[in-house]
């Protein structure tokens, strides 16, 4: 009898584990996510980033809330981060009425020695930038592979309005940027949580003046935001496969 009831449960668990893909550099990502979660104090309002590294942060933060009674409120940067925070039973802030946060913790796709970054691989760049900008500190968590001498190998995500999007893509291309509209395997054009599209721009490598490229791209009216995160990063925690962490202040 016991045998009969346990086997289906075990099978469900195994199926669940098999369907969750393990991210590249998972050990370093989890180590850095855990270190960031250890820095959060009771009473803080916390921006929750998106992506696999941020997801480890949210998991460890949730664990601290449940096990240590850590008392925080969170502002997720995507529907995915919101879902995870709710699952972890982390209280959510009413973002409509919130004007600042104590800290935001998020990953990145590339970080250069001047703490300039490319983000938006997961398509959440607009909300990530709003949350980073309204936080007293923007704590960045990356595995060592994200550190680069120069930005530009990772495609720059640019959030654009669906309104006249072909014209916006044409204007990007006229300015010399090769832009491809991001696609979703099931739904055609990829849609952000804001109902917009993403144009992935392959920059010329090395990207020596990201500030100029940001201004140039942002000057197109159909562009909502770029994935350049410049002058935003506070401390950067870098995780390594042996689980040690380096802090860039
Ligand atoms: C999502 C992001 C992510 O922070 C970035 O893509 C890094 O992702 P990951 O931690 O999965 O490597 O900007 O929009």
Short mmCIF file of C-alpha atoms and ligand atoms in Angstrom, two decimals:
data_model
loop_
_atom_site.label_atom_id
_atom_site.label_comp_id
_atom_site.label_asym_id
_atom_site.label_seq_id
_atom_site.Cartn_x
_atom_site.Cartn_y
_atom_site.Cartn_z
CA UNK A 1 0.00 0.00 0.00
CA UNK A 2 2.72 2.44 1.11
CA UNK A 3 4.76 1.33 -1.92
CA UNK A 4 1.85 2.17 -4.26
CA UNK A 5 1.35 5.69 -2.93
CA UNK A 6 5.03 6.62 -2.79
CA UNK A 7 6.06 5.59 -6.30
CA UNK A 8 3.83 8.10 -8.17
CA UNK A 9 5.05 10.90 -5.86
CA UNK A 10 8.66 9.94 -6.53
CA UNK A 11 8.03 9.86 -10.27
CA UNK A 12 6.46 13.33 -10.17
CA UNK A 13 9.50 14.65 -8.30
CA UNK A 14 11.95 13.06 -10.75
CA UNK A 15 9.95 14.45 -13.73
CA UNK A 16 9.92 17.90 -12.14
CA UNK A 17 13.69 17.82 -11.55
CA UNK A 18 14.35 16.66 -15.11
CA UNK A 19 12.23 19.49 -16.57
CA UNK A 20 14.13 22.25 -14.75
CA UNK A 21 17.23 23.00 -16.86
CA UNK A 22 20.43 23.52 -14.88
CA UNK A 23 21.99 26.83 -16.01
CA UNK A 24 25.54 27.10 -17.30
CA UNK A 25 27.94 27.94 -14.44
CA UNK A 26 25.25 26.93 -11.94
CA UNK A 27 27.66 26.47 -9.01
CA UNK A 28 29.15 29.96 -9.35
CA UNK A 29 25.71 31.50 -9.94
CA UNK A 30 24.21 29.87 -6.88
CA UNK A 31 27.22 30.83 -4.71
CA UNK A 32 26.93 34.50 -5.70
CA UNK A 33 23.14 34.49 -5.30
CA UNK A 34 23.50 33.03 -1.82
CA UNK A 35 26.17 35.63 -0.84
CA UNK A 36 23.89 38.45 -1.97
CA UNK A 37 20.96 37.03 0.00
CA UNK A 38 23.19 36.99 3.12
CA UNK A 39 23.66 40.78 2.78
CA UNK A 40 19.95 41.57 3.05
CA UNK A 41 18.74 42.86 6.44
CA UNK A 42 15.32 42.90 8.07
CA UNK A 43 13.32 46.03 7.26
CA UNK A 44 14.82 46.40 3.78
CA UNK A 45 12.89 46.94 0.58
CA UNK A 46 14.55 44.83 -2.10
CA UNK A 47 14.40 44.85 -5.91
CA UNK A 48 14.43 41.31 -7.27
CA UNK A 49 16.27 40.87 -10.55
CA UNK A 50 15.51 38.45 -13.37
CA UNK A 51 17.51 35.61 -14.91
CA UNK A 52 19.10 32.47 -13.52
CA UNK A 53 21.57 34.17 -11.15
CA UNK A 54 18.85 36.42 -9.71
CA UNK A 55 16.66 33.36 -9.37
CA UNK A 56 19.23 31.74 -7.04
CA UNK A 57 19.26 35.00 -5.04
CA UNK A 58 15.44 34.92 -4.71
CA UNK A 59 15.51 31.25 -3.64
CA UNK A 60 18.07 31.92 -0.88
CA UNK A 61 16.26 35.09 0.17
CA UNK A 62 13.01 33.13 0.48
CA UNK A 63 14.81 30.52 2.56
CA UNK A 64 16.08 33.23 4.94
CA UNK A 65 12.57 34.71 5.24
CA UNK A 66 11.12 31.34 6.18
CA UNK A 67 13.94 30.00 8.36
CA UNK A 68 15.27 33.17 10.03
CA UNK A 69 12.15 35.33 9.96
CA UNK A 70 13.91 37.88 7.74
CA UNK A 71 11.32 40.63 7.35
CA UNK A 72 11.56 42.30 3.94
CA UNK A 73 9.37 43.57 1.14
CA UNK A 74 10.28 42.99 -2.48
CA UNK A 75 9.81 44.60 -5.89
CA UNK A 76 10.20 42.01 -8.68
CA UNK A 77 11.55 43.10 -12.08
CA UNK A 78 9.53 40.61 -14.14
CA UNK A 79 6.47 38.39 -14.05
CA UNK A 80 8.85 35.46 -13.65
CA UNK A 81 10.55 37.01 -10.60
CA UNK A 82 7.10 37.88 -9.18
CA UNK A 83 5.92 34.29 -9.55
CA UNK A 84 9.05 32.98 -7.83
CA UNK A 85 8.78 35.54 -5.00
CA UNK A 86 5.14 34.56 -4.43
CA UNK A 87 6.12 30.89 -4.37
CA UNK A 88 8.81 31.75 -1.79
CA UNK A 89 6.15 33.69 0.17
CA UNK A 90 8.16 36.94 0.04
CA UNK A 91 5.84 39.95 0.61
CA UNK A 92 5.48 42.14 -2.49
CA UNK A 93 5.57 45.95 -2.55
CA UNK A 94 2.87 47.96 -4.31
CA UNK A 95 5.16 49.31 -7.05
CA UNK A 96 2.62 51.92 -8.17
CA UNK A 97 3.02 53.87 -4.93
CA UNK A 98 6.65 53.05 -4.07
CA UNK A 99 9.20 55.80 -4.72
CA UNK A 100 12.48 54.21 -3.62
CA UNK A 101 14.03 50.92 -2.57
CA UNK A 102 16.95 50.14 -0.27
CA UNK A 103 18.67 47.75 -2.63
CA UNK A 104 18.14 45.98 -5.96
CA UNK A 105 19.97 42.75 -6.74
CA UNK A 106 20.28 41.60 -10.33
CA UNK A 107 22.48 39.72 -12.78
CA UNK A 108 24.10 40.94 -15.99
CA UNK A 109 25.19 39.64 -19.38
CA UNK A 110 28.48 41.58 -19.56
CA UNK A 111 30.32 43.81 -17.07
CA UNK A 112 33.39 45.87 -18.04
CA UNK A 113 36.16 47.20 -15.75
CA UNK A 114 34.31 50.55 -15.43
CA UNK A 115 31.21 48.72 -14.14
CA UNK A 116 29.35 49.42 -17.37
CA UNK A 117 27.02 46.60 -18.26
CA UNK A 118 24.88 44.99 -20.90
CA UNK A 119 21.66 43.47 -19.54
CA UNK A 120 18.40 42.26 -21.01
CA UNK A 121 19.28 38.76 -22.22
CA UNK A 122 16.05 37.71 -20.50
CA UNK A 123 14.08 40.62 -21.94
CA UNK A 124 13.34 42.31 -18.60
CA UNK A 125 15.66 45.29 -19.10
CA UNK A 126 13.06 48.08 -18.80
CA UNK A 127 11.73 47.04 -15.38
CA UNK A 128 15.24 46.07 -14.28
CA UNK A 129 16.51 49.55 -15.10
CA UNK A 130 13.59 51.30 -13.39
CA UNK A 131 14.10 49.20 -10.25
CA UNK A 132 17.91 49.65 -10.30
CA UNK A 133 17.51 53.40 -10.72
CA UNK A 134 15.07 53.79 -7.81
CA UNK A 135 17.31 51.80 -5.42
CA UNK A 136 19.86 53.25 -3.02
CA UNK A 137 22.22 50.49 -4.11
CA UNK A 138 22.23 48.39 -7.24
CA UNK A 139 24.06 45.21 -6.24
CA UNK A 140 25.15 43.21 -9.27
CA UNK A 141 25.66 39.45 -9.07
CA UNK A 142 27.53 37.64 -11.83
CA UNK A 143 29.60 34.55 -12.39
CA UNK A 144 33.17 35.17 -13.51
CA UNK A 145 32.38 34.55 -17.20
CA UNK A 146 30.38 37.82 -17.34
CA UNK A 147 33.46 39.98 -16.75
CA UNK A 148 34.81 41.34 -20.02
CA UNK A 149 37.51 43.80 -21.04
CA UNK A 150 35.09 45.45 -23.50
CA UNK A 151 31.33 45.31 -23.94
CA UNK A 152 29.84 44.28 -27.25
CA UNK A 153 30.03 40.56 -27.83
CA UNK A 154 26.67 39.90 -26.16
CA UNK A 155 23.81 41.32 -28.28
CA UNK A 156 22.32 44.50 -26.84
CA UNK A 157 18.61 44.10 -26.09
CA UNK A 158 16.61 47.18 -27.05
CA UNK A 159 12.96 47.39 -25.97
CA UNK A 160 10.85 48.95 -28.73
CA UNK A 161 7.18 49.81 -29.07
CA UNK A 162 5.09 47.49 -31.30
CA UNK A 163 3.67 50.69 -32.83
CA UNK A 164 5.39 51.18 -36.20
CA UNK A 165 8.07 48.73 -35.11
CA UNK A 166 9.25 48.13 -38.68
CA UNK A 167 10.07 51.85 -38.93
CA UNK A 168 11.96 51.69 -35.62
CA UNK A 169 13.94 48.67 -36.85
CA UNK A 170 14.69 50.52 -40.10
CA UNK A 171 15.88 53.58 -38.17
CA UNK A 172 18.18 51.41 -36.06
CA UNK A 173 19.61 49.88 -39.23
CA UNK A 174 19.96 53.32 -40.87
CA UNK A 175 22.12 54.34 -37.94
CA UNK A 176 24.35 51.34 -38.69
CA UNK A 177 23.07 48.90 -36.06
CA UNK A 178 22.25 45.36 -37.15
CA UNK A 179 18.97 44.71 -35.37
CA UNK A 180 16.96 41.48 -35.26
CA UNK A 181 13.47 41.30 -33.80
CA UNK A 182 13.49 38.71 -30.98
CA UNK A 183 11.18 35.76 -31.63
CA UNK A 184 9.29 33.52 -29.25
CA UNK A 185 9.15 29.82 -30.18
CA UNK A 186 5.37 29.69 -29.57
CA UNK A 187 4.01 33.19 -30.02
CA UNK A 188 5.91 34.80 -32.90
CA UNK A 189 7.37 38.16 -31.88
CA UNK A 190 8.72 37.99 -28.32
CA UNK A 191 6.70 40.27 -26.01
CA UNK A 192 8.07 41.83 -22.84
CA UNK A 193 6.07 42.11 -19.61
CA UNK A 194 5.23 45.63 -20.81
CA UNK A 195 3.73 44.32 -24.08
CA UNK A 196 6.65 45.62 -26.15
CA UNK A 197 9.09 43.98 -28.56
CA UNK A 198 12.84 43.40 -28.23
CA UNK A 199 15.31 44.24 -30.98
CA UNK A 200 18.62 42.44 -30.44
CA UNK A 201 21.42 44.66 -31.70
CA UNK A 202 24.82 43.16 -32.52
CA UNK A 203 27.23 45.97 -31.68
CA UNK A 204 30.59 46.41 -33.30
CA UNK A 205 33.19 44.76 -31.08
CA UNK A 206 34.80 46.25 -29.09
CA UNK A 207 32.13 48.75 -28.07
CA UNK A 208 34.41 51.59 -26.99
CA UNK A 209 31.78 54.28 -26.31
CA UNK A 210 28.65 52.61 -24.90
CA UNK A 211 27.43 56.04 -23.69
CA UNK A 212 27.37 57.31 -27.30
CA UNK A 213 25.67 54.16 -28.58
CA UNK A 214 23.09 54.40 -25.80
CA UNK A 215 22.29 58.04 -26.67
CA UNK A 216 22.21 57.31 -30.38
CA UNK A 217 19.82 54.35 -30.03
CA UNK A 218 17.68 56.04 -27.34
CA UNK A 219 17.15 59.08 -29.59
CA UNK A 220 14.85 57.02 -31.86
CA UNK A 221 11.27 57.75 -30.69
CA UNK A 222 10.09 54.11 -31.01
CA UNK A 223 12.85 52.96 -28.65
CA UNK A 224 11.71 52.57 -25.07
CA UNK A 225 14.99 51.60 -23.39
CA UNK A 226 18.36 50.03 -24.13
CA UNK A 227 20.10 47.24 -22.26
CA UNK A 228 23.12 49.44 -21.49
CA UNK A 229 23.31 49.90 -17.70
CA UNK A 230 25.79 52.73 -17.25
CA UNK A 231 26.62 54.55 -14.00
CA UNK A 232 24.17 52.35 -12.11
CA UNK A 233 26.18 49.54 -10.53
CA UNK A 234 27.15 49.70 -6.87
CA UNK A 235 29.03 46.69 -5.54
CA UNK A 236 29.54 43.82 -7.95
CA UNK A 237 29.77 40.31 -6.50
CA UNK A 238 31.58 37.85 -8.75
CA UNK A 239 31.09 34.12 -8.18
CA UNK A 240 33.57 31.38 -9.13
CA UNK A 241 33.10 27.63 -9.70
CA UNK A 242 34.95 26.86 -6.42
CA UNK A 243 32.25 28.99 -4.72
CA UNK A 244 34.56 31.83 -3.67
CA UNK A 245 33.26 35.35 -4.19
CA UNK A 246 35.11 38.51 -5.19
CA UNK A 247 33.66 41.93 -4.40
CA UNK A 248 34.28 44.88 -6.72
CA UNK A 249 33.50 48.09 -4.84
C1 LIG B 1 17.52 39.61 -17.79
C2 LIG B 1 18.91 40.00 -17.44
C3 LIG B 1 19.74 39.00 -16.70
O1 LIG B 1 20.14 39.56 -15.51
C4 LIG B 1 20.93 38.64 -17.54
O2 LIG B 1 20.46 38.16 -18.80
C5 LIG B 1 21.77 37.57 -16.86
O3 LIG B 1 21.08 36.36 -16.85
P1 LIG B 1 21.65 35.06 -16.15
O4 LIG B 1 21.79 35.34 -14.69
O5 LIG B 1 20.60 34.01 -16.44
O6 LIG B 1 22.96 34.71 -16.79
O7 LIG B 1 19.37 41.07 -17.72
O8 LIG B 1 16.88 40.61 -18.55
#
